[in-house]
Amino acid sequence: HDGTAVSALNSSGWAGSNASAAALREDGLTAIPQHHPAAVTIPGCVAGWFELHDRHGRLPMGELLAPAIALGREGFPASTEYSRATTRMARFLSEHEQGAQLLVDGRPPRRGDRVRRPNLADTLERVAEEGPTAIYEGSVAQAISDAVSGMITAEDVAAYSPDWVTPLSLDVFGVTGWTIPPNSQGYLTLATLHLFESMGPGEDPASPHWAHLLIESYRAIVAERDDVVSDPAHTPLPDHELLSADRLERFARDIDLERASVRKAPSARPGGTSYLCTVDAEGMGVSFIQSNFRGIGSGFGAGGAGFVLHDRGGGFDLRPGHPNEIAPGKRPLHTLSPSLWTSGGRLRAVLGTRGGHQQPQLVAQVAALVFGAGRTPGMAQHAPRWTISEIGAAESVVEVESGTSPQVVEGLARRGHSVRVQAERMPGWGPVSLIELDETGLRTAAADPRVDTTAAAVW
């Protein structure tokens, strides 16, 4: 939001020229494995940086990339999450040149160990000097192709460009929520909040009634996700119908105010995503997200460029004729769900999270607390969260964080939910990032307490 309008950039990549669902099925696959060339789509991240910078940037790209270049050369302390991610993939990483660079002395780093990425620093320096051609042409583009056995060609990489798209929006709780349209699942957040508000949740977010209605509102809409969210050219519904009043009313009629419904949950898609939001001194707000998808991605490295490729192609489907069936030039279902909120055309908040498929339900919970119950960002960040258990069961299986009141746990159980209480705050249920602005433009933010790699900063 630049003070006058909301713009949305889709910089997700598409499948390469040699992607073939039929060939993958002939190989006996029913889904795309994480460590498979088909899991890699054309990397769109760097092209997106420059597209966003060209339209809205204020500082030279070299100045923006300088801190990352310095960290690559001088090193940075491994976080708890970095240590866990590399430990899970240690054997695979050690067998690949670029993967091995994520390790320290050939082993996964412990928390606090210094990690250096000199090759990546060199590549980022080239990017700062040459622009996106440093990635999308020449040796790096060829290295990307080689890493995935030619499923993506160097010509595919060179032809890539991001798309400015029309954002989706919906009025809820007196504010307007904005998000990216498919191939993102972001519309689920807005639809959930619309259904929730229409059910009359009251004003007490600590009540079982509030939790039940928010859970059921999310479950009502998420059941369709895998059959609806796909490449914009292949989605079965046009964007303007996803949040139409008549369509949402049909979902609302299926919600029981007192009992959990019988539905099918989506499959689990654990995520490895980074989200950030910022508001500058002139009031421009950015809700920004990028992702490796599962953990640290596919594990395939782009030659000597110093980076490991993502596995967002895991969002494709291999069923013949499915809207999300993998094909050349096609974008997969993306879990990335950034949001931005306005009131009377004025920026009110930027809000988002990592968390794979869980993103819409986490964002909806925080938005409901802030806009529906008037809670501060700090209160919303510390409130216990829930997620829908991803076991594909027809019944409602809800996992809740420690700190959830016995009243809520018992109230949900009486309404037919199977409730599992976690013993701790869940690091994967965030970190949510949020900046709220009041009528005077005063910014308020708070860091999510669930992980040690998030912060709220003012400068």
XYZ file of C-alpha atoms in Angstrom:
459
model
C 0.000 0.000 0.000
C 1.692 3.207 -1.168
C -0.728 5.609 0.473
C -3.209 5.565 -2.386
C -3.727 2.003 -3.610
C -2.942 -1.655 -2.937
C -0.843 -3.528 -5.492
C 0.026 -7.235 -5.554
C 2.997 -9.010 -7.116
C 3.000 -12.738 -7.888
C 6.608 -13.824 -8.312
C 6.086 -17.561 -7.877
C 7.817 -19.704 -10.462
C 6.359 -22.135 -12.988
C 7.316 -25.635 -14.095
C 10.009 -26.094 -16.739
C 9.584 -27.121 -20.355
C 10.343 -30.763 -19.649
C 7.911 -31.257 -16.747
C 5.509 -34.122 -17.462
C 2.826 -35.511 -15.171
C 2.518 -38.595 -17.379
C 6.235 -39.343 -17.086
C 6.114 -38.962 -13.308
C 3.124 -41.307 -13.103
C 4.963 -43.833 -15.274
C 7.754 -43.704 -12.706
C 5.229 -44.848 -10.120
C 4.828 -41.503 -8.360
C 1.501 -40.363 -6.907
C 2.963 -37.147 -5.466
C 6.129 -35.163 -6.114
C 8.859 -36.005 -3.583
C 10.826 -33.232 -1.923
C 14.168 -34.339 -3.381
C 13.066 -34.711 -6.997
C 13.808 -32.432 -9.974
C 10.071 -31.946 -10.545
C 9.840 -30.339 -7.103
C 11.778 -27.326 -8.412
C 10.022 -24.608 -10.374
C 11.805 -21.621 -11.921
C 13.093 -19.512 -8.997
C 11.061 -16.307 -8.988
C 12.420 -14.694 -5.849
C 15.179 -12.471 -7.237
C 13.098 -11.302 -10.202
C 10.413 -10.380 -7.697
C 12.840 -8.303 -5.646
C 13.712 -6.191 -8.651
C 10.138 -5.862 -9.891
C 9.031 -4.674 -6.460
C 12.052 -2.395 -6.195
C 11.468 -0.842 -9.625
C 7.927 0.186 -8.686
C 8.197 0.962 -4.979
C 11.884 0.960 -3.981
C 13.501 3.954 -2.281
C 17.123 2.831 -1.723
C 19.737 1.482 -4.172
C 19.613 -2.309 -4.500
C 23.300 -2.526 -3.592
C 22.590 -0.818 -0.280
C 19.686 -3.179 0.403
C 21.728 -6.319 -0.291
C 24.874 -5.155 1.535
C 23.886 -6.598 4.964
C 23.156 -10.022 3.444
C 26.447 -9.977 1.541
C 28.312 -9.138 4.750
C 26.587 -11.958 6.635
C 27.514 -14.392 3.890
C 31.183 -13.464 4.067
C 31.582 -12.857 7.796
C 29.098 -15.470 8.934
C 26.039 -15.511 11.174
C 25.123 -17.545 14.272
C 22.946 -20.561 13.522
C 19.495 -20.324 15.032
C 17.712 -23.207 16.726
C 15.576 -23.658 13.617
C 18.550 -23.625 11.262
C 20.220 -26.296 13.370
C 17.127 -28.484 13.360
C 16.525 -28.059 9.613
C 20.066 -29.025 8.631
C 20.068 -31.917 11.095
C 16.954 -33.382 9.457
C 18.622 -33.237 6.011
C 22.248 -33.782 7.038
C 22.893 -36.901 4.976
C 21.349 -35.470 1.809
C 23.116 -32.134 2.215
C 26.504 -33.722 2.772
C 26.228 -35.521 -0.582
C 25.784 -32.298 -2.584
C 28.281 -29.458 -3.017
C 25.868 -26.620 -2.302
C 24.101 -28.513 0.451
C 27.396 -29.112 2.195
C 27.907 -25.350 2.389
C 24.960 -25.178 4.771
C 26.923 -27.304 7.237
C 29.833 -26.398 9.525
C 32.912 -28.647 9.338
C 30.771 -31.273 7.619
C 28.120 -31.434 10.342
C 24.873 -29.634 11.123
C 25.667 -26.510 13.141
C 24.639 -26.251 16.734
C 22.775 -23.157 17.879
C 25.261 -20.282 17.896
C 27.813 -21.891 15.568
C 28.977 -19.448 12.894
C 27.790 -20.275 9.385
C 29.521 -18.685 6.387
C 28.136 -18.571 2.838
C 30.914 -16.972 0.728
C 29.627 -18.309 -2.607
C 26.185 -16.886 -1.940
C 27.764 -13.568 -0.952
C 29.575 -13.482 -4.303
C 26.317 -14.185 -6.149
C 24.428 -11.487 -4.255
C 27.198 -9.039 -5.054
C 26.780 -9.852 -8.744
C 23.019 -9.407 -8.383
C 23.564 -5.976 -6.815
C 25.831 -4.951 -9.695
C 24.172 -6.630 -12.693
C 20.530 -6.963 -11.690
C 18.418 -10.091 -12.212
C 20.425 -11.169 -15.282
C 23.055 -12.405 -12.809
C 20.608 -15.191 -11.931
C 18.428 -15.573 -15.015
C 21.126 -15.648 -17.699
C 24.535 -17.221 -18.156
C 26.246 -19.682 -15.842
C 23.774 -19.501 -12.953
C 20.775 -20.152 -15.209
C 22.623 -23.134 -16.690
C 23.531 -24.364 -13.197
C 19.854 -24.284 -12.210
C 19.026 -26.371 -15.286
C 21.823 -28.829 -14.574
C 20.733 -29.224 -10.938
C 17.300 -30.488 -12.030
C 18.567 -32.686 -14.861
C 17.237 -30.368 -17.557
C 13.614 -30.453 -16.412
C 13.980 -26.657 -16.402
C 16.072 -25.353 -19.295
C 18.340 -22.308 -19.214
C 15.943 -20.760 -21.741
C 13.066 -21.318 -19.307
C 14.972 -19.421 -16.634
C 15.777 -16.528 -18.975
C 12.110 -16.219 -20.031
C 10.773 -15.882 -16.480
C 9.070 -12.685 -15.281
C 6.802 -11.894 -12.285
C 3.215 -10.682 -12.674
C 1.460 -7.692 -11.143
C -2.018 -9.014 -10.357
C -5.301 -7.619 -9.065
C -5.482 -8.336 -5.313
C -8.527 -9.934 -3.721
C -10.321 -7.952 -1.025
C -13.210 -8.321 1.403
C -14.711 -6.161 4.160
C -14.674 -7.754 7.621
C -14.961 -6.245 11.104
C -15.019 -2.713 9.732
C -11.746 -3.026 7.796
C -10.869 -4.238 4.323
C -8.583 -7.236 4.018
C -6.399 -7.663 0.923
C -4.469 -10.697 -0.275
C -2.880 -12.295 -3.325
C -5.237 -14.367 -5.552
C -4.590 -17.964 -6.684
C -2.240 -19.669 -7.148
C -2.114 -18.532 -3.481
C -4.451 -19.820 -0.773
C -4.679 -16.346 0.812
C -8.405 -15.979 0.071
C -9.073 -18.596 2.760
C -8.194 -16.024 5.454
C -10.705 -13.469 4.206
C -13.424 -16.053 3.616
C -12.900 -17.511 7.097
C -13.243 -14.122 8.770
C -16.360 -13.247 6.735
C -18.061 -16.501 7.754
C -16.939 -16.061 11.357
C -18.300 -12.523 11.589
C -21.611 -13.571 10.018
C -22.079 -16.235 12.709
C -22.158 -13.631 15.505
C -19.170 -14.727 17.613
C -19.654 -12.136 20.340
C -16.829 -10.157 21.911
C -15.087 -12.701 24.137
C -12.218 -14.453 22.326
C -11.592 -16.560 25.451
C -14.976 -18.280 25.109
C -15.522 -21.758 23.602
C -18.195 -20.224 21.351
C -15.628 -17.901 19.739
C -13.134 -20.738 19.192
C -15.794 -23.105 17.826
C -17.133 -20.629 15.289
C -13.671 -19.603 14.078
C -12.603 -23.239 13.703
C -15.790 -24.171 11.855
C -15.580 -21.124 9.604
C -12.089 -22.152 8.555
C -13.019 -25.816 8.129
C -16.003 -24.865 5.970
C -13.864 -23.126 3.357
C -10.528 -24.983 3.514
C -12.054 -28.279 2.418
C -12.138 -26.989 -1.173
C -8.593 -25.617 -1.286
C -6.781 -28.370 -3.154
C -9.442 -28.445 -5.869
C -9.605 -24.663 -6.337
C -6.155 -23.147 -5.793
C -4.009 -23.592 -8.895
C -2.337 -21.653 -11.687
C -4.553 -18.641 -12.535
C -5.023 -19.921 -16.093
C -6.306 -23.275 -14.832
C -8.292 -22.506 -11.686
C -11.900 -23.743 -11.935
C -13.266 -20.477 -10.516
C -12.484 -16.907 -11.587
C -10.970 -14.783 -8.841
C -14.023 -12.562 -8.430
C -16.211 -15.561 -7.552
C -13.992 -16.884 -4.750
C -15.241 -14.280 -2.278
C -18.657 -13.517 -3.763
C -21.470 -12.968 -1.254
C -23.685 -15.722 -2.680
C -20.897 -18.259 -2.612
C -19.874 -17.482 0.964
C -23.520 -17.628 2.035
C -23.650 -21.228 0.811
C -20.695 -22.071 3.025
C -22.294 -20.273 5.961
C -25.415 -22.437 5.727
C -23.280 -25.523 6.362
C -21.927 -24.258 9.695
C -23.598 -25.533 12.852
C -23.448 -22.949 15.639
C -23.273 -25.676 18.280
C -21.653 -28.748 16.732
C -18.525 -29.627 14.763
C -19.286 -30.627 11.196
C -18.022 -33.659 9.302
C -15.531 -32.558 6.669
C -12.243 -33.542 5.032
C -9.090 -31.675 6.022
C -6.320 -30.904 3.497
C -3.133 -32.915 3.461
C -0.145 -31.796 5.493
C 2.401 -29.558 3.811
C 5.051 -28.518 6.346
C 6.658 -25.243 5.379
C 10.031 -23.462 5.299
C 8.958 -19.883 4.689
C 10.041 -16.365 5.623
C 7.517 -13.553 6.075
C 8.207 -9.910 6.850
C 6.150 -6.755 6.977
C 7.251 -3.155 7.148
C 5.819 0.362 7.163
C 8.101 3.270 6.267
C 8.102 6.849 7.544
C 5.854 7.971 4.690
C 3.247 5.314 5.416
C 3.990 2.805 2.661
C 3.304 -0.719 3.937
C 4.630 -3.969 2.487
C 3.443 -7.503 3.267
C 6.179 -9.745 1.841
C 6.685 -13.503 1.802
C 9.044 -15.959 0.127
C 9.611 -19.644 0.633
C 11.796 -22.737 0.296
C 8.610 -24.735 1.051
C 9.568 -27.870 3.021
C 12.364 -27.017 5.434
C 15.279 -25.746 3.363
C 13.837 -26.871 0.037
C 14.821 -29.544 -2.473
C 18.470 -29.705 -1.412
C 19.648 -29.329 -5.018
C 22.274 -26.598 -5.376
C 22.826 -24.247 -8.308
C 26.473 -25.019 -9.105
C 28.894 -22.612 -7.474
C 26.255 -19.908 -6.978
C 25.917 -20.758 -3.298
C 22.177 -21.294 -3.013
C 19.900 -24.314 -2.685
C 16.747 -24.548 -4.785
C 13.270 -24.664 -3.288
C 10.724 -27.467 -3.696
C 7.550 -25.459 -4.320
C 6.683 -27.883 -7.115
C 5.539 -30.171 -4.324
C 2.303 -28.186 -4.499
C 1.476 -29.754 -7.869
C -0.941 -32.658 -8.252
C -0.330 -35.770 -10.359
C -3.954 -36.768 -10.915
C -4.844 -36.639 -14.625
C -6.953 -33.606 -15.480
C -6.694 -32.020 -12.044
C -6.540 -28.179 -12.168
C -3.218 -28.389 -10.345
C -1.675 -31.147 -12.474
C 1.957 -30.351 -13.247
C 2.644 -29.099 -16.770
C 5.232 -26.859 -18.475
C 4.735 -23.161 -17.770
C 2.252 -23.805 -14.971
C 2.442 -22.431 -11.433
C 1.684 -24.818 -8.529
C -0.633 -24.301 -5.590
C 1.159 -21.968 -3.199
C 0.574 -21.840 0.531
C 1.919 -18.264 0.743
C -0.807 -16.019 2.163
C 0.352 -12.456 2.917
C -2.321 -9.944 3.910
C -2.702 -6.178 4.116
C -5.544 -4.264 5.784
C -7.017 -0.823 5.102
C -9.740 1.379 6.547
C -11.248 4.139 4.431
C -8.346 3.757 2.001
C -5.813 4.300 4.802
C -3.331 1.591 5.711
C -4.465 -0.117 8.910
C -2.168 -3.154 9.212
C 0.210 -5.542 7.494
C -0.047 -9.130 8.692
C 1.272 -12.542 7.730
C 3.109 -15.654 8.810
C 5.024 -18.651 7.595
C 3.560 -22.091 8.330
C 2.772 -23.831 5.045
C -0.858 -24.828 4.708
C -1.558 -23.431 8.203
C -1.002 -19.812 7.190
C -4.654 -18.780 6.575
C -5.887 -20.192 9.876
C -3.074 -18.514 11.835
C -3.601 -15.145 10.125
C -7.373 -15.432 10.639
C -6.937 -16.029 14.375
C -4.712 -12.998 14.853
C -6.880 -10.788 12.621
C -10.000 -11.819 14.531
C -8.350 -10.851 17.813
C -7.104 -7.481 16.540
C -10.063 -6.370 14.409
C -12.907 -8.384 15.935
C -11.992 -8.192 19.616
C -9.856 -5.043 19.746
C -6.782 -6.763 21.137
C -3.355 -5.145 20.813
C -0.652 -6.805 18.674
C 1.126 -7.911 21.853
C -1.998 -9.532 23.258
C -2.735 -11.201 19.940
C 0.809 -12.581 19.683
C 0.695 -14.119 23.152
C -2.806 -15.596 22.877
C -2.845 -19.411 22.573
C -3.433 -20.675 19.019
C -5.001 -23.726 17.467
C -4.545 -25.539 14.191
C -6.571 -28.122 12.341
C -4.852 -31.492 12.574
C -3.846 -32.697 9.117
C -4.847 -36.339 9.275
C -7.491 -36.149 6.542
C -10.174 -37.372 8.968
C -13.829 -36.477 8.536
C -14.127 -35.391 12.168
C -12.811 -32.124 13.545
C -9.400 -32.771 15.096
C -8.014 -29.595 16.662
C -4.609 -29.150 18.236
C -4.337 -26.320 20.778
C -1.326 -24.747 22.449
C -0.536 -25.020 26.107
C -2.117 -22.080 27.863
C -5.489 -22.659 26.222
C -8.022 -22.451 29.034
C -9.721 -25.643 30.268
C -13.026 -23.858 29.565
C -12.186 -23.641 25.856
C -10.825 -27.194 25.668
C -13.894 -28.634 27.402
C -16.275 -26.414 25.444
C -14.834 -27.531 22.114
C -15.022 -31.174 23.164
C -18.709 -30.759 24.098
C -19.332 -29.377 20.627
C -17.898 -32.470 18.976
C -14.282 -31.465 18.361
C -11.486 -33.882 19.202
C -9.020 -31.651 21.051
C -5.329 -32.363 21.533
C -3.476 -30.065 23.926
C 0.197 -29.490 23.131
C 2.673 -29.323 25.997
C 4.247 -26.067 24.810
C 3.964 -23.111 22.494
C 4.377 -24.450 18.968
C 7.293 -22.910 17.002
C 5.690 -23.944 13.698
C 2.471 -22.023 14.454
C 4.148 -18.808 13.437
C 6.028 -16.637 13.743
C 3.241 -14.230 12.903
C 4.398 -10.712 12.014
C 2.059 -7.760 12.473
C 2.231 -3.968 12.351
C -0.950 -2.080 13.210
C -1.530 1.649 12.545
C -4.073 3.792 14.384
C -5.903 6.870 13.038
C -2.889 9.088 13.761
C -0.463 6.768 11.975
C 1.078 5.472 15.221
C 2.675 2.074 14.584
C 2.307 -0.770 17.059
C 3.975 -4.164 16.692
C 5.071 -7.109 18.794
C 7.302 -10.094 18.090
C 5.882 -13.608 18.164
C 7.231 -15.380 21.288
C 7.238 -18.831 19.631
C 10.648 -18.661 17.954
C 13.996 -16.927 18.461
C 14.333 -15.723 14.868
C 11.685 -13.015 14.826
C 11.699 -9.420 15.971
C 9.749 -6.173 15.894
C 11.992 -3.168 15.245
C 11.642 0.597 14.910
C 14.285 2.725 13.197
